[in-house]
CSV table of C-alpha atoms and ligand atoms in Angstrom, one decimal:
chain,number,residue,atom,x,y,z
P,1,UNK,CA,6.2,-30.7,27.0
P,2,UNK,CA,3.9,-28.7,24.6
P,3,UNK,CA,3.1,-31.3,21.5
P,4,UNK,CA,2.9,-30.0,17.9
P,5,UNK,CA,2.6,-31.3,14.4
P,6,UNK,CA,3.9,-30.2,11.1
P,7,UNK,CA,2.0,-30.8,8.0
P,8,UNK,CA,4.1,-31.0,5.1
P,9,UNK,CA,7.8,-32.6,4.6
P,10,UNK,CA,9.2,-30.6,1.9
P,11,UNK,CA,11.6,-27.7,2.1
P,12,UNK,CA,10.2,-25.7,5.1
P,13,UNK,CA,8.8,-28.6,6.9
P,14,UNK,CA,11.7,-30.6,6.7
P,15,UNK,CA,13.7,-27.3,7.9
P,16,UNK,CA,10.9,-26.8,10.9
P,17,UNK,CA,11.9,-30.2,12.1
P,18,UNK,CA,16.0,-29.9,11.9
P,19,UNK,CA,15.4,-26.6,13.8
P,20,UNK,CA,13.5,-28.2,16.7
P,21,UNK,CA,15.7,-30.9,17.6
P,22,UNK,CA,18.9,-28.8,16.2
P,23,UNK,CA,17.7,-26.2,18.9
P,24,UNK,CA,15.6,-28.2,21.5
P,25,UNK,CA,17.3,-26.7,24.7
P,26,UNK,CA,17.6,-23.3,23.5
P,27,UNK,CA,14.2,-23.0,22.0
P,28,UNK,CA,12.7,-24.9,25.4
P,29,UNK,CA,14.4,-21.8,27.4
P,30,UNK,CA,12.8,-19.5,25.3
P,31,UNK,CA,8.9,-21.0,24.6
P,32,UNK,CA,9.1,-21.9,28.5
P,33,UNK,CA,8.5,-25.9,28.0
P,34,UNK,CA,10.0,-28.6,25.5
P,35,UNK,CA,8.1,-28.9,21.9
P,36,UNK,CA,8.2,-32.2,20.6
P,37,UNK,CA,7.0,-33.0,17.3
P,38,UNK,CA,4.5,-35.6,17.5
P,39,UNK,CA,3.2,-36.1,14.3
P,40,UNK,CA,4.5,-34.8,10.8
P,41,UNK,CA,2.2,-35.5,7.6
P,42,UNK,CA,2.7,-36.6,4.4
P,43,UNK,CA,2.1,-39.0,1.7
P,44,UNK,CA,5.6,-39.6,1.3
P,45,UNK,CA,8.6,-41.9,3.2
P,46,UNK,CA,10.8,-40.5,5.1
P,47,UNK,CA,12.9,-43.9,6.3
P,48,UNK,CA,15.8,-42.2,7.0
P,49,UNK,CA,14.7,-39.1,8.9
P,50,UNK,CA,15.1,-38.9,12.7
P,51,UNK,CA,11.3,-38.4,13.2
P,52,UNK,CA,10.6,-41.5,11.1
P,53,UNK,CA,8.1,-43.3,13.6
P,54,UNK,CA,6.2,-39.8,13.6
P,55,UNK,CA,4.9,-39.8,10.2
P,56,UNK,CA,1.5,-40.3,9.2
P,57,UNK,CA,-0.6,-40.0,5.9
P,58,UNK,CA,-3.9,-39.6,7.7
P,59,UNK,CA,-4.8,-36.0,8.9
P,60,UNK,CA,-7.1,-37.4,11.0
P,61,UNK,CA,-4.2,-38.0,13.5
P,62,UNK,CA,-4.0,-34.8,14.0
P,63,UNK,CA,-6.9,-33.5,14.1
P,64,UNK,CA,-8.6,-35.6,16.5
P,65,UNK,CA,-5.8,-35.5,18.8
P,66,UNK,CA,-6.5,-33.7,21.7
P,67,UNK,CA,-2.6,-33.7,22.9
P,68,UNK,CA,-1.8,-31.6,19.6
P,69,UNK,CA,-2.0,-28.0,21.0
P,70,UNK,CA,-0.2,-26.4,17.8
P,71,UNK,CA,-0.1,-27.6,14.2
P,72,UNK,CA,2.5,-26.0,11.6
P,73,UNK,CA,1.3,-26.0,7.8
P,74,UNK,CA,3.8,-26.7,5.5
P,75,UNK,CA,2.3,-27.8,2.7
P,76,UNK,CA,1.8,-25.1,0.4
P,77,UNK,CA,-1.2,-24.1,-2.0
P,78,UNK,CA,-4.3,-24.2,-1.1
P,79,UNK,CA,-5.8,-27.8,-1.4
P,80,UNK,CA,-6.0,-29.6,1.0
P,81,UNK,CA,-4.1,-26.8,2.7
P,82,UNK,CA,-6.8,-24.5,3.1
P,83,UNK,CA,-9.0,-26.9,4.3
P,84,UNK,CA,-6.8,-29.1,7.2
P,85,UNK,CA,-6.2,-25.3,8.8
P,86,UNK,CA,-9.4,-24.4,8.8
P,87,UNK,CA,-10.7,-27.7,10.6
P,88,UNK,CA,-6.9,-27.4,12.9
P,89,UNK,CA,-9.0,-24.0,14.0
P,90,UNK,CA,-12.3,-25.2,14.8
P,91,UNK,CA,-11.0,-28.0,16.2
P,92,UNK,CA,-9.1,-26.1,18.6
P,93,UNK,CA,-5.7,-25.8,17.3
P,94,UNK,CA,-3.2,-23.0,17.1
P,95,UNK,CA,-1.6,-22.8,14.2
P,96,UNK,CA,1.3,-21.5,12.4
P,97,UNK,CA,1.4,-21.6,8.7
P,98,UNK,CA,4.3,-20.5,6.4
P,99,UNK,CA,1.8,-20.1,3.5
P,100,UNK,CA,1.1,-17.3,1.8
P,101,UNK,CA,-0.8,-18.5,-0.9
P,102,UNK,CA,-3.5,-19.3,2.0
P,103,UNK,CA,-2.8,-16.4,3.7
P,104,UNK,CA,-3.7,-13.8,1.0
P,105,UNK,CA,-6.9,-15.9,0.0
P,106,UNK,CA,-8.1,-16.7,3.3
P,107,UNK,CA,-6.5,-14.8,6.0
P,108,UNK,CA,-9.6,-13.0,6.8
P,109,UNK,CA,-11.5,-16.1,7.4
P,110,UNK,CA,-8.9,-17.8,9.4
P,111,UNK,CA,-8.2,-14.8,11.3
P,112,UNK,CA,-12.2,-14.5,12.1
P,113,UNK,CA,-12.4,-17.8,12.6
P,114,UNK,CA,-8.9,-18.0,15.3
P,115,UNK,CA,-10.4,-14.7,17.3
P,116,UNK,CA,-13.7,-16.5,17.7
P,117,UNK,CA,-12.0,-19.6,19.4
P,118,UNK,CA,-9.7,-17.5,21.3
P,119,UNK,CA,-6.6,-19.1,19.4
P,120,UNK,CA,-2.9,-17.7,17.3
P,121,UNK,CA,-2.9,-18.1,13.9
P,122,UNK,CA,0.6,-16.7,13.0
P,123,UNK,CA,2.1,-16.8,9.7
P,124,UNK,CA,5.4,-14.9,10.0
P,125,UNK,CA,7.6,-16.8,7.3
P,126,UNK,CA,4.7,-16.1,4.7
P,127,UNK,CA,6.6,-12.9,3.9
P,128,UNK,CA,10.2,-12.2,3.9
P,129,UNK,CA,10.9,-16.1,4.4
P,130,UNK,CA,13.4,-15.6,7.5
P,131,UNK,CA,13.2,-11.8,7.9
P,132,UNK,CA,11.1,-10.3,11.0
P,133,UNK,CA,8.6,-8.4,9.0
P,134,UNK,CA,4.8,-9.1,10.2
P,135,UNK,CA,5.5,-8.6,14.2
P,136,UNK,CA,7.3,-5.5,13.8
P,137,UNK,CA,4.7,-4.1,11.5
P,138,UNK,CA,2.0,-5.1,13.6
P,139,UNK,CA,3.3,-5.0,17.2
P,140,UNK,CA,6.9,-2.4,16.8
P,141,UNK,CA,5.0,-0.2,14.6
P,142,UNK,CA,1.7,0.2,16.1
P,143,UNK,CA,2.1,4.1,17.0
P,144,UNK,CA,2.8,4.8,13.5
P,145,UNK,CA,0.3,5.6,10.3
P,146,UNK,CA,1.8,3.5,7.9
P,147,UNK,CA,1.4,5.0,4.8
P,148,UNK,CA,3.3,2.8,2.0
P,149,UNK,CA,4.8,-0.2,2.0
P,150,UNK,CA,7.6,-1.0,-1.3
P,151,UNK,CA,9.7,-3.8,-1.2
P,152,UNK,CA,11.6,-6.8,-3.0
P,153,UNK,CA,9.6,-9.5,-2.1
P,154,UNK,CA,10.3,-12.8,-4.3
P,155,UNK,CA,13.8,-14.3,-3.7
P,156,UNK,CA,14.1,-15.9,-7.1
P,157,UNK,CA,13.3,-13.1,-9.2
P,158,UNK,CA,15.5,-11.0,-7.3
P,159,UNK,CA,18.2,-13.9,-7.7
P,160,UNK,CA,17.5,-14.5,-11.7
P,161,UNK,CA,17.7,-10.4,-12.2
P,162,UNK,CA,21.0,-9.8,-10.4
P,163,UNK,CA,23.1,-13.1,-11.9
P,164,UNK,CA,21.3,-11.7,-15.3
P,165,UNK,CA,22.9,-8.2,-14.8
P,166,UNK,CA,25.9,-8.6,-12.9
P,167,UNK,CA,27.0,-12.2,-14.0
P,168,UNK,CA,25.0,-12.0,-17.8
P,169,UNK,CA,24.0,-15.6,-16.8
P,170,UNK,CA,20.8,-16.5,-19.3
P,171,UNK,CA,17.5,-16.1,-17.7
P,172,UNK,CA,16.6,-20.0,-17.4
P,173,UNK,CA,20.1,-21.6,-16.1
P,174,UNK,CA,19.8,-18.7,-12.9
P,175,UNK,CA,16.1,-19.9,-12.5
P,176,UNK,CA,17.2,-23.7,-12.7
P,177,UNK,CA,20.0,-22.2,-9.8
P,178,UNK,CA,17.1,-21.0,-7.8
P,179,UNK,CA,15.1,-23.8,-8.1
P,180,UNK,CA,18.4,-25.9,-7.5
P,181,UNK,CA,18.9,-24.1,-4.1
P,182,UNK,CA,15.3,-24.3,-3.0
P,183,UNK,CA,14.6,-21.0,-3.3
P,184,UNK,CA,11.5,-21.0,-6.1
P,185,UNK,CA,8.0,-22.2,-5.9
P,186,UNK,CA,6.8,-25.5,-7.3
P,187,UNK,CA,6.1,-24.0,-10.0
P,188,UNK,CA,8.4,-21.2,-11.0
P,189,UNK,CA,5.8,-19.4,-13.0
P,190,UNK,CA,4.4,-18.5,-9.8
P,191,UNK,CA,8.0,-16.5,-9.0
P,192,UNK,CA,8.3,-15.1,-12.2
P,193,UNK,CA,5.3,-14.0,-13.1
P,194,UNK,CA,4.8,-12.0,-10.0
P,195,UNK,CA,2.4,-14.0,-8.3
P,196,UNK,CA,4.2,-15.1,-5.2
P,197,UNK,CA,5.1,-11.2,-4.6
P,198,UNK,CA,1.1,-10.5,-4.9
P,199,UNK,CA,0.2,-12.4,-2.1
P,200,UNK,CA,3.3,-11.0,0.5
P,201,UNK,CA,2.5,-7.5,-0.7
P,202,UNK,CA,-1.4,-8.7,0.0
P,203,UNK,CA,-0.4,-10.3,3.3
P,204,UNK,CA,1.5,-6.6,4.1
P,205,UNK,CA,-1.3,-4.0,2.9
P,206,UNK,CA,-3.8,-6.0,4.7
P,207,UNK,CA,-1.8,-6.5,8.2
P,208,UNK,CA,-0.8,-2.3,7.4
P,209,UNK,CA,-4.2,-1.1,7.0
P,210,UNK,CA,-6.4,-2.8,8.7
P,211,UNK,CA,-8.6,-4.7,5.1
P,212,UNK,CA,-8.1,-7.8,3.1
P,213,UNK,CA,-6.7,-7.5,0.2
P,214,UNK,CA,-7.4,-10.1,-2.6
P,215,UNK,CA,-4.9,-11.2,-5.1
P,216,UNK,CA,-7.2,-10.3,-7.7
P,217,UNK,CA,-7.4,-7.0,-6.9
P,218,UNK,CA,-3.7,-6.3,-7.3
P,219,UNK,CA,-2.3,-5.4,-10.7
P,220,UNK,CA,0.6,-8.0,-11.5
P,221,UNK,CA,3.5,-7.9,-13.7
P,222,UNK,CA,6.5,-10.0,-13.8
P,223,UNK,CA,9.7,-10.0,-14.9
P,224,UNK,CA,10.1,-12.0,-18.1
P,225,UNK,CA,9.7,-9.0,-20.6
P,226,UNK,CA,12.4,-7.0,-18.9
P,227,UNK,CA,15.9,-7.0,-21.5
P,228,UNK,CA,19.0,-6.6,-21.1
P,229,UNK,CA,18.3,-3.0,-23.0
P,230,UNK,CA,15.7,-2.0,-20.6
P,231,UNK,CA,18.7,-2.7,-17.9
P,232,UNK,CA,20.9,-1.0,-20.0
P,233,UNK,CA,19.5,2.2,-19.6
P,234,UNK,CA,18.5,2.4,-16.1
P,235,UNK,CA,22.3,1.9,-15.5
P,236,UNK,CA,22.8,4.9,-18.1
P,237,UNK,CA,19.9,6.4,-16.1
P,238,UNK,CA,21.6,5.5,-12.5
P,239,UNK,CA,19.9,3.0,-11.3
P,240,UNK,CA,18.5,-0.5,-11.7
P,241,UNK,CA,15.0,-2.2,-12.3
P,242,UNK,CA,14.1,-4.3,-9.2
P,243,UNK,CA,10.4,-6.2,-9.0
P,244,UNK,CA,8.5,-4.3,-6.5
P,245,UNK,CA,5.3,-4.8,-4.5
P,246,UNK,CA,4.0,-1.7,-3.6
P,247,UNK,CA,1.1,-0.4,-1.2
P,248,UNK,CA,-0.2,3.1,-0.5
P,249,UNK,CA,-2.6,4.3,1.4
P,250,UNK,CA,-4.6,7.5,-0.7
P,251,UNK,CA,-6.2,10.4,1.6
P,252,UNK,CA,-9.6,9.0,0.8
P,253,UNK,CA,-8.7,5.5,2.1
P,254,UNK,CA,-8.3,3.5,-0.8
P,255,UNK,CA,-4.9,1.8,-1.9
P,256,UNK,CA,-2.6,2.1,-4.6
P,257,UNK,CA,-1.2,-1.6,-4.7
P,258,UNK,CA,0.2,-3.6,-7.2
P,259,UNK,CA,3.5,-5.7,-8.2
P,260,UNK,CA,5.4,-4.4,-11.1
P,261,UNK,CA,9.6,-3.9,-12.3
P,262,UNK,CA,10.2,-0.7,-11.1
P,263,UNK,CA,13.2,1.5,-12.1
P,264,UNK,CA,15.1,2.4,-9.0
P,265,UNK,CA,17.9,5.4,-8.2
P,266,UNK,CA,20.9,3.7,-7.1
P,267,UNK,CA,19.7,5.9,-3.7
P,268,UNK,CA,17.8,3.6,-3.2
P,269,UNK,CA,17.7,1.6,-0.1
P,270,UNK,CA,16.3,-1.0,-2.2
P,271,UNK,CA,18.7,-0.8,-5.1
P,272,UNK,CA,21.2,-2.8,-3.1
P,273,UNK,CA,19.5,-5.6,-2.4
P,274,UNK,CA,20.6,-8.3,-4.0
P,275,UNK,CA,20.6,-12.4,-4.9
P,276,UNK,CA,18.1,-14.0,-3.1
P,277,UNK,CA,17.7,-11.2,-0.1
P,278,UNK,CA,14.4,-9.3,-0.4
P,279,UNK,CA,14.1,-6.0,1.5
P,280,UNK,CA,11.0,-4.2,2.6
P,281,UNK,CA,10.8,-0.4,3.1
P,282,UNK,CA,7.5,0.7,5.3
P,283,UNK,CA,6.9,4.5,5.7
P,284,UNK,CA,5.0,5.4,9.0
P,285,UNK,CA,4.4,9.3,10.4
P,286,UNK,CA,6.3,9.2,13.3
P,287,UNK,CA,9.5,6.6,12.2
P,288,UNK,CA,10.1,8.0,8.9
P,289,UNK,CA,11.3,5.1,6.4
P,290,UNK,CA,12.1,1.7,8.0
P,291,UNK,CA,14.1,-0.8,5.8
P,292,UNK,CA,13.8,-5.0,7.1
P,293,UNK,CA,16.2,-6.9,4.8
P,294,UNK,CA,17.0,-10.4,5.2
P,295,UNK,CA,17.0,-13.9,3.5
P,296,UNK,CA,13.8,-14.1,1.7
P,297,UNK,CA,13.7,-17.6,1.0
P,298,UNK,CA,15.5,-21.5,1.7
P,299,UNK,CA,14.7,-23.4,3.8
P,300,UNK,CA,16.0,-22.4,7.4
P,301,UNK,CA,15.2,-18.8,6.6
P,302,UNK,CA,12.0,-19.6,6.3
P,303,UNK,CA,11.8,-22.0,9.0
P,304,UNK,CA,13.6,-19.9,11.3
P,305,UNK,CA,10.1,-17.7,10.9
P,306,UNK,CA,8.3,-20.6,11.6
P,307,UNK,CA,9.5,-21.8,14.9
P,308,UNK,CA,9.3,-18.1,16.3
P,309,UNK,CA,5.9,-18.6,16.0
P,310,UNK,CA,5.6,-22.0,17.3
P,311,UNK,CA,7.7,-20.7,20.5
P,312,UNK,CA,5.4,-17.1,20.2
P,313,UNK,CA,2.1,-19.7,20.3
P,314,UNK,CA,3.7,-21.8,23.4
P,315,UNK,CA,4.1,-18.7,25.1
P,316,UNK,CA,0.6,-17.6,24.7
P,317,UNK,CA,-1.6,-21.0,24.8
P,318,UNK,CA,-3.8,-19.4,27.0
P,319,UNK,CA,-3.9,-15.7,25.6
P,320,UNK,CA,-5.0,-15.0,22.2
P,321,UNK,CA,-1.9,-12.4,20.5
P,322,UNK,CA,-3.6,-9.4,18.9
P,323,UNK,CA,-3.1,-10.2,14.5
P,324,UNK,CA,-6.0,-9.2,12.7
P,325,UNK,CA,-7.4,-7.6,9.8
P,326,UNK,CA,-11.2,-6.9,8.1
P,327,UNK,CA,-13.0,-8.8,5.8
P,328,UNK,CA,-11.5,-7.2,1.8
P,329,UNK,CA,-14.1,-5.0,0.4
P,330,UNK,CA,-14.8,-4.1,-3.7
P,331,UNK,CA,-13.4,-0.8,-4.8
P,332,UNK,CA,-11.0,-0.9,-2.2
P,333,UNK,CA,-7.6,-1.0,-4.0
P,334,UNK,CA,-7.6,1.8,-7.0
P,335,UNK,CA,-7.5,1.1,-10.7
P,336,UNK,CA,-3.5,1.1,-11.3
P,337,UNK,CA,-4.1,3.2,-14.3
P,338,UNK,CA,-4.9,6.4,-11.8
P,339,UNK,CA,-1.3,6.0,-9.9
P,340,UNK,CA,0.6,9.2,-10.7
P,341,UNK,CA,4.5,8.8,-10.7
P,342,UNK,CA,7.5,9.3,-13.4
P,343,UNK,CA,7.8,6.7,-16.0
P,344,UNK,CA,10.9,5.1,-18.1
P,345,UNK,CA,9.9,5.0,-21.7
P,346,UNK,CA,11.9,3.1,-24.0
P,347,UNK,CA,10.2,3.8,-27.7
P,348,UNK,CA,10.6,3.0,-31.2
P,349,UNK,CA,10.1,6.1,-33.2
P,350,UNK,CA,10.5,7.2,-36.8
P,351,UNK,CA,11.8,10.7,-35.8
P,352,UNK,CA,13.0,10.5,-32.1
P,353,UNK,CA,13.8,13.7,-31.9
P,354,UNK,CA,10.2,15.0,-32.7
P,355,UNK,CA,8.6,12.3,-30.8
P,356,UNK,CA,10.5,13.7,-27.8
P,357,UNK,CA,9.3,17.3,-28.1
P,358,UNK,CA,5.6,16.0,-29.2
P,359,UNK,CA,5.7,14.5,-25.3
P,360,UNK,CA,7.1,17.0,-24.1
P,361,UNK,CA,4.8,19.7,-25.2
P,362,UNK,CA,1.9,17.5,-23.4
P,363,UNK,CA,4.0,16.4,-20.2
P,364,UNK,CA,6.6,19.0,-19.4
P,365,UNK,CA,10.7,18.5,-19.4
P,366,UNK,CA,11.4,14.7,-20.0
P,367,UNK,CA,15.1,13.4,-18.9
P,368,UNK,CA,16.6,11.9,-22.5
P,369,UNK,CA,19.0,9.2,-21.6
P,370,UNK,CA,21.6,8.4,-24.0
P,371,UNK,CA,22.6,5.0,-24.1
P,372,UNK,CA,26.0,3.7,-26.3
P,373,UNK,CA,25.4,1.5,-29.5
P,374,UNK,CA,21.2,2.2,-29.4
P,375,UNK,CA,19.6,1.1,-32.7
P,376,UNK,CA,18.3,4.2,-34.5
P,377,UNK,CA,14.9,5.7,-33.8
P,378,UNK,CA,15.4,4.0,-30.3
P,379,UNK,CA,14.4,6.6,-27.5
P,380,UNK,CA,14.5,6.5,-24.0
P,381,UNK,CA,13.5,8.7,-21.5
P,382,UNK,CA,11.6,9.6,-18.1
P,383,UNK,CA,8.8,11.7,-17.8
P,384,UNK,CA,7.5,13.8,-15.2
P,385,UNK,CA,4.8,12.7,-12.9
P,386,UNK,CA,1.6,11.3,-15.1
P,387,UNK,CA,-0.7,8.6,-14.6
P,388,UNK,CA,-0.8,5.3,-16.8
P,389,UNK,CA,-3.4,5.7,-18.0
P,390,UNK,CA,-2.7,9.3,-19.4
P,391,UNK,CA,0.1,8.1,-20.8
P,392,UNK,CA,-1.2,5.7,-22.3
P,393,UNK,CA,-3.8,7.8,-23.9
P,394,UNK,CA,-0.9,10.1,-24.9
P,395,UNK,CA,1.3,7.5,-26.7
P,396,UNK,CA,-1.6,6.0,-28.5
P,397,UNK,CA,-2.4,9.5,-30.2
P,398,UNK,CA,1.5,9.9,-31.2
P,399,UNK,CA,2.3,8.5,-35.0
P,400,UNK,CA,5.0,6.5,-35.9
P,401,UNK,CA,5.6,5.4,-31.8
P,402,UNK,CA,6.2,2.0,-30.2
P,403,UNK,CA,6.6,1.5,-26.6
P,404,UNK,CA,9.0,-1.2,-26.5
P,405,UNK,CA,9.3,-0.9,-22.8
P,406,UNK,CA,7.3,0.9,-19.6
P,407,UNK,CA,8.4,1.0,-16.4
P,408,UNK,CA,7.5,3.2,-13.5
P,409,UNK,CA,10.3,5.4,-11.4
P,410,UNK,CA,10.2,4.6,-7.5
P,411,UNK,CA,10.1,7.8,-5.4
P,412,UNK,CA,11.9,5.4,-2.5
F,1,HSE,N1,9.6,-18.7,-4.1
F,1,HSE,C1,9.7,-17.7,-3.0
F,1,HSE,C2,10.8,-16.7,-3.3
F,1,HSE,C3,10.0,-18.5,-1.7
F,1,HSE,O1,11.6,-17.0,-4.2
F,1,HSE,O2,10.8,-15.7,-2.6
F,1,HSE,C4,9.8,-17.7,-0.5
F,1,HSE,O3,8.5,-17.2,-0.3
């Protein structure tokens, strides 16, 4: 019987618990010996729960227990989260975290730290929530240069824009759903502001290619300035705005990455994914495009993720599982602004029609869309392939113009 502990009752680490005993015998089969939950931390009381004689509020039952082989992290954030896994590591421990908030800010030290002691430190559910993403990337993917990775990565977002456009529920009573249903971060702002997609699409680019990537380094943008006009016209356009993480690799090694609303061609094999399902598209040489879609969040998505890795950690006590990545590096990730792709312009103009040539004559052909009941000296449009910062140059120099709303076109 291989002994574990789970930090952190809330959502997933009341969810990593109902899995183990839900699915003792099957998951024994699997990981090759019973997992019993020895310890499970928190400062709160759990009177009622099945493991209630297993709680403590002292770490140091866990830590200094020799018989605790593999300790989950449930807690979220990064105090005293960072902290408890680091000293789990040193002290011996595997461990399998669901969170990515850690993982983007210190996977590189853990990781280094883990391959120094010759122990896992998985952290599967930290992207995707209940979707395979990280092993196949890392382990199914190996022959392939991965070039790009794009993909819906925040449940609640994705759940507040698609009751907002296909239901017209107001923005706060779908985010009060969301948080209702488990689905958002303690604090939502962390969801809707982008922040939550940062780190997965950190997590991805730095498993894909090989460096850290810092939260700080990625341009974020959320949704709460997207309207219902700006939706609107990428339906008059063909498609839909979706929040997107996104990650390319350049030819001289640097990244394009940043989070951003994106306007999407209903061809997309994004477009479609809906409510709370994210969907990640990864483009390697040899497979083409590759699409992992899933339940992104909730609680036995996400521990579902976690309890693979438990079983994947039982499996290899002895044998450190190859998950690594370099220490981040400045200058690494490129200055958004240089990113060359399409953009959706919805403008304010005294004289739209001589705006539109004015662009024109500086870009090339722009695609006019025409949208029913605009106010006058509304325009919108998508331009050929031109940098942000270009454009921004370009709009700045025009008179009489307001950009009311910017978006970049996906080419996926
Ligand atoms: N708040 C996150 C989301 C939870 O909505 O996707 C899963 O990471």
């Amino acid at each position: 019987m291989i002994q574990i502990a789970i930090m952190g009752h809330g959502v997933v680490g009341s969810g990593v618990a109902e899995v183990l005993l839900k699915n003792a015998k099957s998951i024994a089969r699997k990981a090759g010996e019973g997992i019993e939950v020895k310890r499970i931390l928190d400062l709160r009381e759990f009177p009622d729960s099945p493991l209630a004689d297993r709680f403590t509020k002292d770490f140091g039952d866990i830590v200094d227990d020799p018989d605790i082989r593999i300790v989950v992290e449930t807690m979220g954030g990064l105090t005293p989260a960072y902290d408890y896994v680091k000293r789990c590591l040193e002290a011996g421990k595997n461990v399998v975290t669901s969170n990515k908030e850690l993982v983007a800010a210190k996977g590189d030290e853990l990781l280094a730290i883990a391959k120094e002691k010759n122990l896992n430190f998985l952290f599967e559910a930290s992207v995707g929530g209940g979707i395979p993403i990280l092993r196949p990337l890392d382990q199914c993917l190996a022959a392939n240069e991965v070039y790009e990775i794009a993909g819906i990565l925040n449940g609640t977002t994705n759940f507040v824009l698609t009751k907002m456009i296909h239901e017209g529920m107001a923005f706060e009573d779908a985010l009060a759903l969301a948080q209702r249903l488990g689905y958002a971060e303690r604090d939502p702002s962390a969801d809707v502001d982008g922040h939550d997609a940062c780190r997965k699409i950190c997590i991805l680019a730095s498993l894909a290619f090989g460096r850290h990537v810092h939260p700080e380094q990625v341009h974020t943008v959320g949704i709460s300035a997207i309207t219902l006009a700006d939706v609107k016209y990428a339906e008059a356009w063909g498609g839909v705005i979706k929040l997107i993480g996104r990650a390319h690799k350049r030819e001289d090694g640097r990244l394009d990455c940043f989070v951003e609303p994106m306007l999407l061609s209903h061809a997309s094999q994004l477009a479609e994914v809906n409510d709370v399902f994210n969907g990640i598209l990864v483009r390697g040489d040899a497979i083409g495009d590759v699409v992992f879609y899933g339940r992104g969040a909730g609680k036995l998505p996400t521990a579902s993720a976690v309890v693979a890795d438990v079983i994947d950690e039982v499996k290899h006590l002895k044998a450190r599982k190859y998950l690594f990545w370099e220490k981040g590096q400045e200058g690494y990730v490129a200055d958004y602004r240089e990113a060359v792709s399409p953009m959706f312009l919805r403008l304010r103009c005294g004289d739209p029609g001589a705006c539109l040539e004015r662009l024109e004559s500086a870009l090339g052909p722009c695609a006019r869309i025409a949208v029913e009941g605009a106010p006058a000296g509304e325009l919108g449009l998508v331009t050929p392939p031109v940098s942000e910062a270009d454009l921004e140059a370009l709009l700045a120099a025009q008179p009489d113009v307001a950009a009311e709303s910017r978006l970049r076109v996906a080419d996926f």
